[in-house]
């Protein structure tokens, strides 16, 4: 083997650059040339006027300079074209023409599906789970999740300081797509009183009752941490009707958001609840020591697997150690939500 490629795909996550750095270091060590594929799978389609905008030889010195930076130097994207079989064949041909004999794919489950398809077309791929969401069952942690949780903990602590100063509750929304892990760990890490996640069905009335009990018990400054995917698990509630009854101006096409939940709680619990959506700050942080360590080991293992002709694998963490397994088996695993921690947060 003489040349491999590396790409980052899906939402960026802290640690992606560190993983690319590790791949670059290992490639250099084993005498392999390394091609950086730009903007996820888009780069494999070679649609730019200039090939350098799609695939570029990676220079280790440049990569060393950006290894501890958040974001992704290679850029990232979700590539809809790659869903089409004829485009994937085109991509595989381009990859073969470039002399790339294997690819390290750093991304989430969508990126893993793309990697599996490429393997079937004769391009060995190894995946590193780059996503803040922690939504891949086969690994204890995804790359970027630890940093995202730390970011949320910092921000929620700041929000709790101002909540405390004004004696008013806060509703804080965190990311995670359909997975409540960021919310769960961030809530536990800040002593937040209520946590709402997509994995557990919930009702606005239960949350309001809980908050009212806290207020009556002498805690008017509680924090409700809500995962962005939790709206799908909300029991039906005629909130537009309810808010109109309180004299609030609501349009028929308004949607239920964190700020709406804060407003509903305001009227139901008679408190000045305020909403905050933490958003992209969670993705754009410098990787934590944990994520940087994971990136380092994973990048090296990925290169070693490809060198040894072992493709169609993904790398994860089991019992605190970095390991690998076939992509299809990893994707078939069912996530195990930590209900015990959820109950602990919401009942203590
Ligand atoms: O998958 C990572 C993630 O940050 C999710 O938590 C979030 O739902 C999504 O990406 C946001 O994606 P976009 O960058 O397209 O807004």
GROMACS .gro file of C-alpha atoms and ligand atoms in nm:
model
  364
    1UNK     CA    1   0.000   0.000   0.000
    2UNK     CA    2   0.133   0.341  -0.096
    3UNK     CA    3  -0.142   0.597  -0.061
    4UNK     CA    4  -0.446   0.644   0.162
    5UNK     CA    5  -0.709   0.917   0.199
    6UNK     CA    6  -0.886   1.080   0.489
    7UNK     CA    7  -1.213   1.273   0.502
    8UNK     CA    8  -1.440   1.434   0.760
    9UNK     CA    9  -1.813   1.418   0.703
   10UNK     CA   10  -2.144   1.521   0.866
   11UNK     CA   11  -2.154   1.783   1.143
   12UNK     CA   12  -1.804   1.883   1.250
   13UNK     CA   13  -1.696   1.765   1.594
   14UNK     CA   14  -1.410   1.862   1.823
   15UNK     CA   15  -1.122   1.621   1.772
   16UNK     CA   16  -1.164   1.578   1.395
   17UNK     CA   17  -0.842   1.771   1.326
   18UNK     CA   18  -0.661   1.578   1.598
   19UNK     CA   19  -0.768   1.253   1.430
   20UNK     CA   20  -0.646   1.377   1.091
   21UNK     CA   21  -0.316   1.471   1.255
   22UNK     CA   22  -0.282   1.121   1.396
   23UNK     CA   23  -0.361   0.966   1.057
   24UNK     CA   24  -0.099   1.197   0.899
   25UNK     CA   25   0.166   1.109   1.159
   26UNK     CA   26   0.103   0.738   1.120
   27UNK     CA   27   0.098   0.760   0.740
   28UNK     CA   28   0.433   0.942   0.748
   29UNK     CA   29   0.576   0.681   0.988
   30UNK     CA   30   0.475   0.392   0.762
   31UNK     CA   31   0.586   0.571   0.446
   32UNK     CA   32   0.239   0.620   0.299
   33UNK     CA   33   0.133   0.930   0.113
   34UNK     CA   34  -0.189   1.087   0.243
   35UNK     CA   35  -0.462   1.259   0.045
   36UNK     CA   36  -0.703   1.490   0.228
   37UNK     CA   37  -1.049   1.466   0.072
   38UNK     CA   38  -1.239   1.793   0.107
   39UNK     CA   39  -1.600   1.856   0.221
   40UNK     CA   40  -1.682   1.499   0.312
   41UNK     CA   41  -1.781   1.269   0.026
   42UNK     CA   42  -1.819   1.572  -0.205
   43UNK     CA   43  -1.444   1.566  -0.261
   44UNK     CA   44  -1.460   1.214  -0.398
   45UNK     CA   45  -1.694   1.336  -0.673
   46UNK     CA   46  -1.428   1.580  -0.804
   47UNK     CA   47  -1.678   1.842  -0.914
   48UNK     CA   48  -1.455   2.146  -0.852
   49UNK     CA   49  -1.270   2.325  -1.133
   50UNK     CA   50  -0.947   2.275  -0.947
   51UNK     CA   51  -0.864   1.924  -0.817
   52UNK     CA   52  -0.694   2.085  -0.515
   53UNK     CA   53  -1.040   2.191  -0.398
   54UNK     CA   54  -1.146   1.826  -0.386
   55UNK     CA   55  -0.837   1.626  -0.298
   56UNK     CA   56  -0.503   1.751  -0.179
   57UNK     CA   57  -0.179   1.589  -0.062
   58UNK     CA   58  -0.163   1.651   0.313
   59UNK     CA   59   0.152   1.800   0.450
   60UNK     CA   60   0.223   1.680   0.806
   61UNK     CA   61   0.361   2.018   0.917
   62UNK     CA   62   0.036   2.194   0.821
   63UNK     CA   63  -0.167   1.930   0.999
   64UNK     CA   64   0.044   1.953   1.314
   65UNK     CA   65  -0.036   2.325   1.325
   66UNK     CA   66  -0.411   2.269   1.328
   67UNK     CA   67  -0.431   1.947   1.532
   68UNK     CA   68  -0.563   2.112   1.846
   69UNK     CA   69  -0.804   2.344   1.664
   70UNK     CA   70  -1.178   2.292   1.673
   71UNK     CA   71  -1.372   2.250   1.348
   72UNK     CA   72  -1.227   2.059   1.057
   73UNK     CA   73  -0.944   2.177   0.834
   74UNK     CA   74  -1.063   1.943   0.556
   75UNK     CA   75  -1.411   2.100   0.575
   76UNK     CA   76  -1.720   1.884   0.604
   77UNK     CA   77  -2.062   1.843   0.449
   78UNK     CA   78  -2.357   1.612   0.424
   79UNK     CA   79  -2.338   1.491   0.063
   80UNK     CA   80  -2.681   1.419  -0.086
   81UNK     CA   81  -2.530   1.322  -0.422
   82UNK     CA   82  -2.363   1.029  -0.252
   83UNK     CA   83  -2.705   0.871  -0.194
   84UNK     CA   84  -2.721   0.797  -0.568
   85UNK     CA   85  -2.558   0.465  -0.671
   86UNK     CA   86  -2.420   0.605  -0.999
   87UNK     CA   87  -2.249   0.889  -0.809
   88UNK     CA   88  -2.088   0.641  -0.572
   89UNK     CA   89  -1.951   0.444  -0.869
   90UNK     CA   90  -1.815   0.772  -1.007
   91UNK     CA   91  -1.657   0.845  -0.665
   92UNK     CA   92  -1.496   0.499  -0.646
   93UNK     CA   93  -1.350   0.547  -0.996
   94UNK     CA   94  -1.203   0.885  -0.896
   95UNK     CA   95  -1.055   0.733  -0.582
   96UNK     CA   96  -0.895   0.450  -0.781
   97UNK     CA   97  -0.763   0.697  -1.040
   98UNK     CA   98  -0.597   0.898  -0.763
   99UNK     CA   99  -0.422   0.581  -0.648
  100UNK     CA  100  -0.596   0.593  -0.308
  101UNK     CA  101  -0.603   0.242  -0.165
  102UNK     CA  102  -0.804   0.300   0.150
  103UNK     CA  103  -0.989   0.582   0.327
  104UNK     CA  104  -1.024   0.686   0.690
  105UNK     CA  105  -1.379   0.825   0.725
  106UNK     CA  106  -1.433   1.050   1.028
  107UNK     CA  107  -1.805   1.108   1.083
  108UNK     CA  108  -2.132   0.979   1.224
  109UNK     CA  109  -2.375   0.706   1.122
  110UNK     CA  110  -2.462   0.864   0.784
  111UNK     CA  111  -2.092   0.876   0.699
  112UNK     CA  112  -2.056   0.512   0.804
  113UNK     CA  113  -2.328   0.410   0.555
  114UNK     CA  114  -2.131   0.589   0.283
  115UNK     CA  115  -1.815   0.407   0.393
  116UNK     CA  116  -1.992   0.070   0.371
  117UNK     CA  117  -2.104   0.149   0.017
  118UNK     CA  118  -1.750   0.245  -0.084
  119UNK     CA  119  -1.616  -0.080   0.061
  120UNK     CA  120  -1.857  -0.269  -0.164
  121UNK     CA  121  -1.711  -0.081  -0.459
  122UNK     CA  122  -1.360  -0.196  -0.373
  123UNK     CA  123  -1.243   0.098  -0.160
  124UNK     CA  124  -1.150  -0.027   0.189
  125UNK     CA  125  -1.268   0.219   0.456
  126UNK     CA  126  -1.220   0.249   0.831
  127UNK     CA  127  -1.451   0.477   1.032
  128UNK     CA  128  -1.377   0.698   1.332
  129UNK     CA  129  -1.699   0.810   1.508
  130UNK     CA  130  -1.671   1.189   1.469
  131UNK     CA  131  -1.993   1.335   1.610
  132UNK     CA  132  -2.086   1.519   1.927
  133UNK     CA  133  -2.415   1.327   1.951
  134UNK     CA  134  -2.288   1.002   2.112
  135UNK     CA  135  -2.556   0.820   1.919
  136UNK     CA  136  -2.353   0.517   1.806
  137UNK     CA  137  -2.426   0.215   2.023
  138UNK     CA  138  -2.103   0.023   1.961
  139UNK     CA  139  -1.880   0.284   2.127
  140UNK     CA  140  -1.884   0.421   2.480
  141UNK     CA  141  -1.805   0.767   2.347
  142UNK     CA  142  -1.803   0.930   2.006
  143UNK     CA  143  -1.527   1.174   1.914
  144UNK     CA  144  -1.633   1.524   2.024
  145UNK     CA  145  -1.899   1.417   2.273
  146UNK     CA  146  -1.680   1.476   2.579
  147UNK     CA  147  -1.590   1.826   2.458
  148UNK     CA  148  -1.954   1.906   2.380
  149UNK     CA  149  -2.062   1.798   2.729
  150UNK     CA  150  -1.784   2.008   2.884
  151UNK     CA  151  -1.896   2.303   2.675
  152UNK     CA  152  -2.256   2.259   2.794
  153UNK     CA  153  -2.145   2.224   3.155
  154UNK     CA  154  -1.951   2.553   3.131
  155UNK     CA  155  -2.245   2.732   2.973
  156UNK     CA  156  -2.508   2.588   3.205
  157UNK     CA  157  -2.297   2.684   3.506
  158UNK     CA  158  -2.293   3.040   3.374
  159UNK     CA  159  -2.668   3.032   3.321
  160UNK     CA  160  -2.721   2.893   3.671
  161UNK     CA  161  -2.518   3.182   3.814
  162UNK     CA  162  -2.750   3.436   3.658
  163UNK     CA  163  -3.060   3.227   3.742
  164UNK     CA  164  -2.943   3.223   4.102
  165UNK     CA  165  -2.890   3.598   4.103
  166UNK     CA  166  -3.243   3.663   3.983
  167UNK     CA  167  -3.409   3.368   4.154
  168UNK     CA  168  -3.566   3.254   3.829
  169UNK     CA  169  -3.560   2.920   3.644
  170UNK     CA  170  -3.384   2.851   3.316
  171UNK     CA  171  -3.471   2.619   3.029
  172UNK     CA  172  -3.155   2.526   2.836
  173UNK     CA  173  -3.157   2.337   2.507
  174UNK     CA  174  -2.856   2.129   2.404
  175UNK     CA  175  -2.780   1.939   2.082
  176UNK     CA  176  -2.769   1.564   2.022
  177UNK     CA  177  -3.017   1.505   1.740
  178UNK     CA  178  -3.227   1.201   1.850
  179UNK     CA  179  -2.997   1.118   2.139
  180UNK     CA  180  -3.032   1.256   2.492
  181UNK     CA  181  -2.679   1.176   2.611
  182UNK     CA  182  -2.545   1.533   2.593
  183UNK     CA  183  -2.846   1.656   2.791
  184UNK     CA  184  -2.814   1.379   3.046
  185UNK     CA  185  -2.443   1.427   3.120
  186UNK     CA  186  -2.468   1.806   3.110
  187UNK     CA  187  -2.763   1.799   3.352
  188UNK     CA  188  -2.583   1.559   3.586
  189UNK     CA  189  -2.263   1.764   3.562
  190UNK     CA  190  -2.432   2.087   3.667
  191UNK     CA  191  -2.682   1.966   3.926
  192UNK     CA  192  -2.969   2.066   3.696
  193UNK     CA  193  -3.301   1.972   3.852
  194UNK     CA  194  -3.494   1.852   3.546
  195UNK     CA  195  -3.377   1.677   3.230
  196UNK     CA  196  -3.591   1.610   2.920
  197UNK     CA  197  -3.469   1.367   2.654
  198UNK     CA  198  -3.603   1.203   2.337
  199UNK     CA  199  -3.571   0.855   2.488
  200UNK     CA  200  -3.838   0.909   2.756
  201UNK     CA  201  -4.190   1.025   2.685
  202UNK     CA  202  -4.274   1.339   2.883
  203UNK     CA  203  -4.550   1.592   2.930
  204UNK     CA  204  -4.538   1.969   2.976
  205UNK     CA  205  -4.777   1.932   3.270
  206UNK     CA  206  -4.540   1.692   3.451
  207UNK     CA  207  -4.249   1.932   3.400
  208UNK     CA  208  -4.462   2.223   3.523
  209UNK     CA  209  -4.573   2.024   3.830
  210UNK     CA  210  -4.213   1.932   3.903
  211UNK     CA  211  -4.096   2.291   3.870
  212UNK     CA  212  -4.383   2.417   4.086
  213UNK     CA  213  -4.287   2.169   4.358
  214UNK     CA  214  -3.927   2.294   4.345
  215UNK     CA  215  -4.038   2.657   4.366
  216UNK     CA  216  -4.274   2.579   4.655
  217UNK     CA  217  -3.989   2.393   4.826
  218UNK     CA  218  -3.765   2.702   4.814
  219UNK     CA  219  -3.582   2.658   4.481
  220UNK     CA  220  -3.701   2.924   4.235
  221UNK     CA  221  -3.382   2.899   4.025
  222UNK     CA  222  -3.399   2.543   3.891
  223UNK     CA  223  -3.254   2.449   3.552
  224UNK     CA  224  -3.443   2.241   3.298
  225UNK     CA  225  -3.201   2.086   3.048
  226UNK     CA  226  -3.376   1.976   2.730
  227UNK     CA  227  -3.226   1.777   2.444
  228UNK     CA  228  -3.309   1.921   2.100
  229UNK     CA  229  -3.469   1.591   1.995
  230UNK     CA  230  -3.702   1.580   2.294
  231UNK     CA  231  -3.991   1.758   2.122
  232UNK     CA  232  -4.067   1.433   1.939
  233UNK     CA  233  -4.125   1.260   2.275
  234UNK     CA  234  -4.360   1.528   2.410
  235UNK     CA  235  -4.717   1.424   2.480
  236UNK     CA  236  -4.970   1.628   2.283
  237UNK     CA  237  -5.045   1.959   2.450
  238UNK     CA  238  -5.262   2.244   2.318
  239UNK     CA  239  -4.996   2.504   2.392
  240UNK     CA  240  -5.119   2.761   2.139
  241UNK     CA  241  -5.459   2.751   2.303
  242UNK     CA  242  -5.304   2.773   2.650
  243UNK     CA  243  -5.084   3.072   2.564
  244UNK     CA  244  -5.366   3.256   2.389
  245UNK     CA  245  -5.571   3.215   2.707
  246UNK     CA  246  -5.289   3.393   2.890
  247UNK     CA  247  -5.309   3.682   2.642
  248UNK     CA  248  -4.996   3.585   2.450
  249UNK     CA  249  -4.992   3.655   2.077
  250UNK     CA  250  -4.940   3.316   1.903
  251UNK     CA  251  -4.948   3.250   1.528
  252UNK     CA  252  -5.089   2.926   1.387
  253UNK     CA  253  -4.758   2.844   1.218
  254UNK     CA  254  -4.546   2.897   1.533
  255UNK     CA  255  -4.365   2.585   1.649
  256UNK     CA  256  -4.297   2.459   1.999
  257UNK     CA  257  -3.944   2.559   2.101
  258UNK     CA  258  -3.735   2.602   2.414
  259UNK     CA  259  -3.851   2.962   2.445
  260UNK     CA  260  -4.213   2.851   2.415
  261UNK     CA  261  -4.158   2.593   2.689
  262UNK     CA  262  -4.008   2.867   2.910
  263UNK     CA  263  -4.311   3.085   2.840
  264UNK     CA  264  -4.558   2.805   2.918
  265UNK     CA  265  -4.374   2.734   3.246
  266UNK     CA  266  -4.384   3.103   3.327
  267UNK     CA  267  -4.765   3.100   3.323
  268UNK     CA  268  -4.815   2.754   3.468
  269UNK     CA  269  -4.568   2.794   3.756
  270UNK     CA  270  -4.587   3.175   3.802
  271UNK     CA  271  -4.211   3.220   3.757
  272UNK     CA  272  -3.996   3.429   3.521
  273UNK     CA  273  -3.853   3.128   3.334
  274UNK     CA  274  -3.606   3.213   3.054
  275UNK     CA  275  -3.497   2.997   2.761
  276UNK     CA  276  -3.150   2.959   2.607
  277UNK     CA  277  -3.048   2.746   2.309
  278UNK     CA  278  -2.678   2.664   2.338
  279UNK     CA  279  -2.647   2.568   1.969
  280UNK     CA  280  -2.321   2.552   1.777
  281UNK     CA  281  -2.097   2.658   2.065
  282UNK     CA  282  -2.103   2.286   2.156
  283UNK     CA  283  -1.942   2.187   1.828
  284UNK     CA  284  -1.681   2.462   1.800
  285UNK     CA  285  -1.473   2.407   2.115
  286UNK     CA  286  -1.110   2.302   2.144
  287UNK     CA  287  -1.110   1.924   2.195
  288UNK     CA  288  -1.084   1.802   2.553
  289UNK     CA  289  -0.791   1.587   2.661
  290UNK     CA  290  -1.018   1.281   2.639
  291UNK     CA  291  -1.125   1.354   2.280
  292UNK     CA  292  -0.767   1.436   2.178
  293UNK     CA  293  -0.645   1.107   2.325
  294UNK     CA  294  -0.920   0.913   2.148
  295UNK     CA  295  -0.842   1.089   1.819
  296UNK     CA  296  -0.475   1.004   1.852
  297UNK     CA  297  -0.521   0.631   1.914
  298UNK     CA  298  -0.806   0.598   1.666
  299UNK     CA  299  -0.610   0.766   1.384
  300UNK     CA  300  -0.317   0.533   1.434
  301UNK     CA  301  -0.536   0.222   1.454
  302UNK     CA  302  -0.721   0.325   1.137
  303UNK     CA  303  -0.397   0.351   0.939
  304UNK     CA  304  -0.274   0.019   1.075
  305UNK     CA  305  -0.598  -0.156   0.979
  306UNK     CA  306  -0.581  -0.023   0.623
  307UNK     CA  307  -0.211  -0.118   0.594
  308UNK     CA  308  -0.298  -0.470   0.699
  309UNK     CA  309  -0.577  -0.497   0.444
  310UNK     CA  310  -0.854  -0.482   0.705
  311UNK     CA  311  -1.129  -0.252   0.574
  312UNK     CA  312  -1.502  -0.218   0.642
  313UNK     CA  313  -1.435  -0.152   1.012
  314UNK     CA  314  -1.517   0.120   1.263
  315UNK     CA  315  -1.319   0.225   1.566
  316UNK     CA  316  -1.470   0.284   1.907
  317UNK     CA  317  -1.410   0.264   2.280
  318UNK     CA  318  -1.501  -0.041   2.489
  319UNK     CA  319  -1.413  -0.071   2.858
  320UNK     CA  320  -1.206   0.244   2.817
  321UNK     CA  321  -0.988   0.092   2.541
  322UNK     CA  322  -0.982   0.171   2.170
  323UNK     CA  323  -1.101  -0.122   1.957
  324UNK     CA  324  -1.254  -0.197   1.616
  325UNK     CA  325  -1.537  -0.399   1.469
  326UNK     CA  326  -1.713  -0.445   1.130
  327UNK     CA  327  -1.924  -0.143   1.026
  328UNK     CA  328  -2.243  -0.342   0.967
  329UNK     CA  329  -2.226  -0.505   1.311
  330UNK     CA  330  -2.159  -0.169   1.476
  331UNK     CA  331  -2.456  -0.007   1.303
  332UNK     CA  332  -2.685  -0.298   1.397
  333UNK     CA  333  -2.626  -0.248   1.770
  334UNK     CA  334  -2.908  -0.095   1.975
  335UNK     CA  335  -2.835   0.202   2.198
  336UNK     CA  336  -2.869   0.152   2.569
  337UNK     CA  337  -3.007   0.469   2.729
  338UNK     CA  338  -2.897   0.535   3.087
  339UNK     CA  339  -3.241   0.541   3.247
  340UNK     CA  340  -3.094   0.511   3.593
  341UNK     CA  341  -2.905   0.840   3.558
  342UNK     CA  342  -3.211   1.003   3.405
  343UNK     CA  343  -3.425   0.900   3.704
  344UNK     CA  344  -3.156   1.012   3.946
  345UNK     CA  345  -3.146   1.363   3.795
  346UNK     CA  346  -3.522   1.398   3.786
  347UNK     CA  347  -3.601   1.258   4.130
  348UNK     CA  348  -3.320   1.362   4.367
  349LIG     O1  349  -2.487   1.572   1.442
  349LIG     C1  350  -2.431   1.681   1.505
  349LIG     C2  351  -2.529   1.793   1.518
  349LIG     O2  352  -2.464   1.902   1.579
  349LIG     C3  353  -2.658   1.760   1.589
  349LIG     O3  354  -2.643   1.760   1.729
  349LIG     C4  355  -2.750   1.866   1.536
  349LIG     O4  356  -2.884   1.824   1.538
  349LIG     C5  357  -2.703   1.881   1.394
  349LIG     O5  358  -2.570   1.836   1.389
  349LIG     C6  359  -2.711   2.021   1.340
  349LIG     O6  360  -2.673   2.015   1.208
  349LIG     P1  361  -2.648   2.138   1.112
  349LIG     O7  362  -2.503   2.167   1.117
  349LIG     O8  363  -2.689   2.089   0.978
  349LIG     O9  364  -2.731   2.250   1.163
   0.00000   0.00000   0.00000
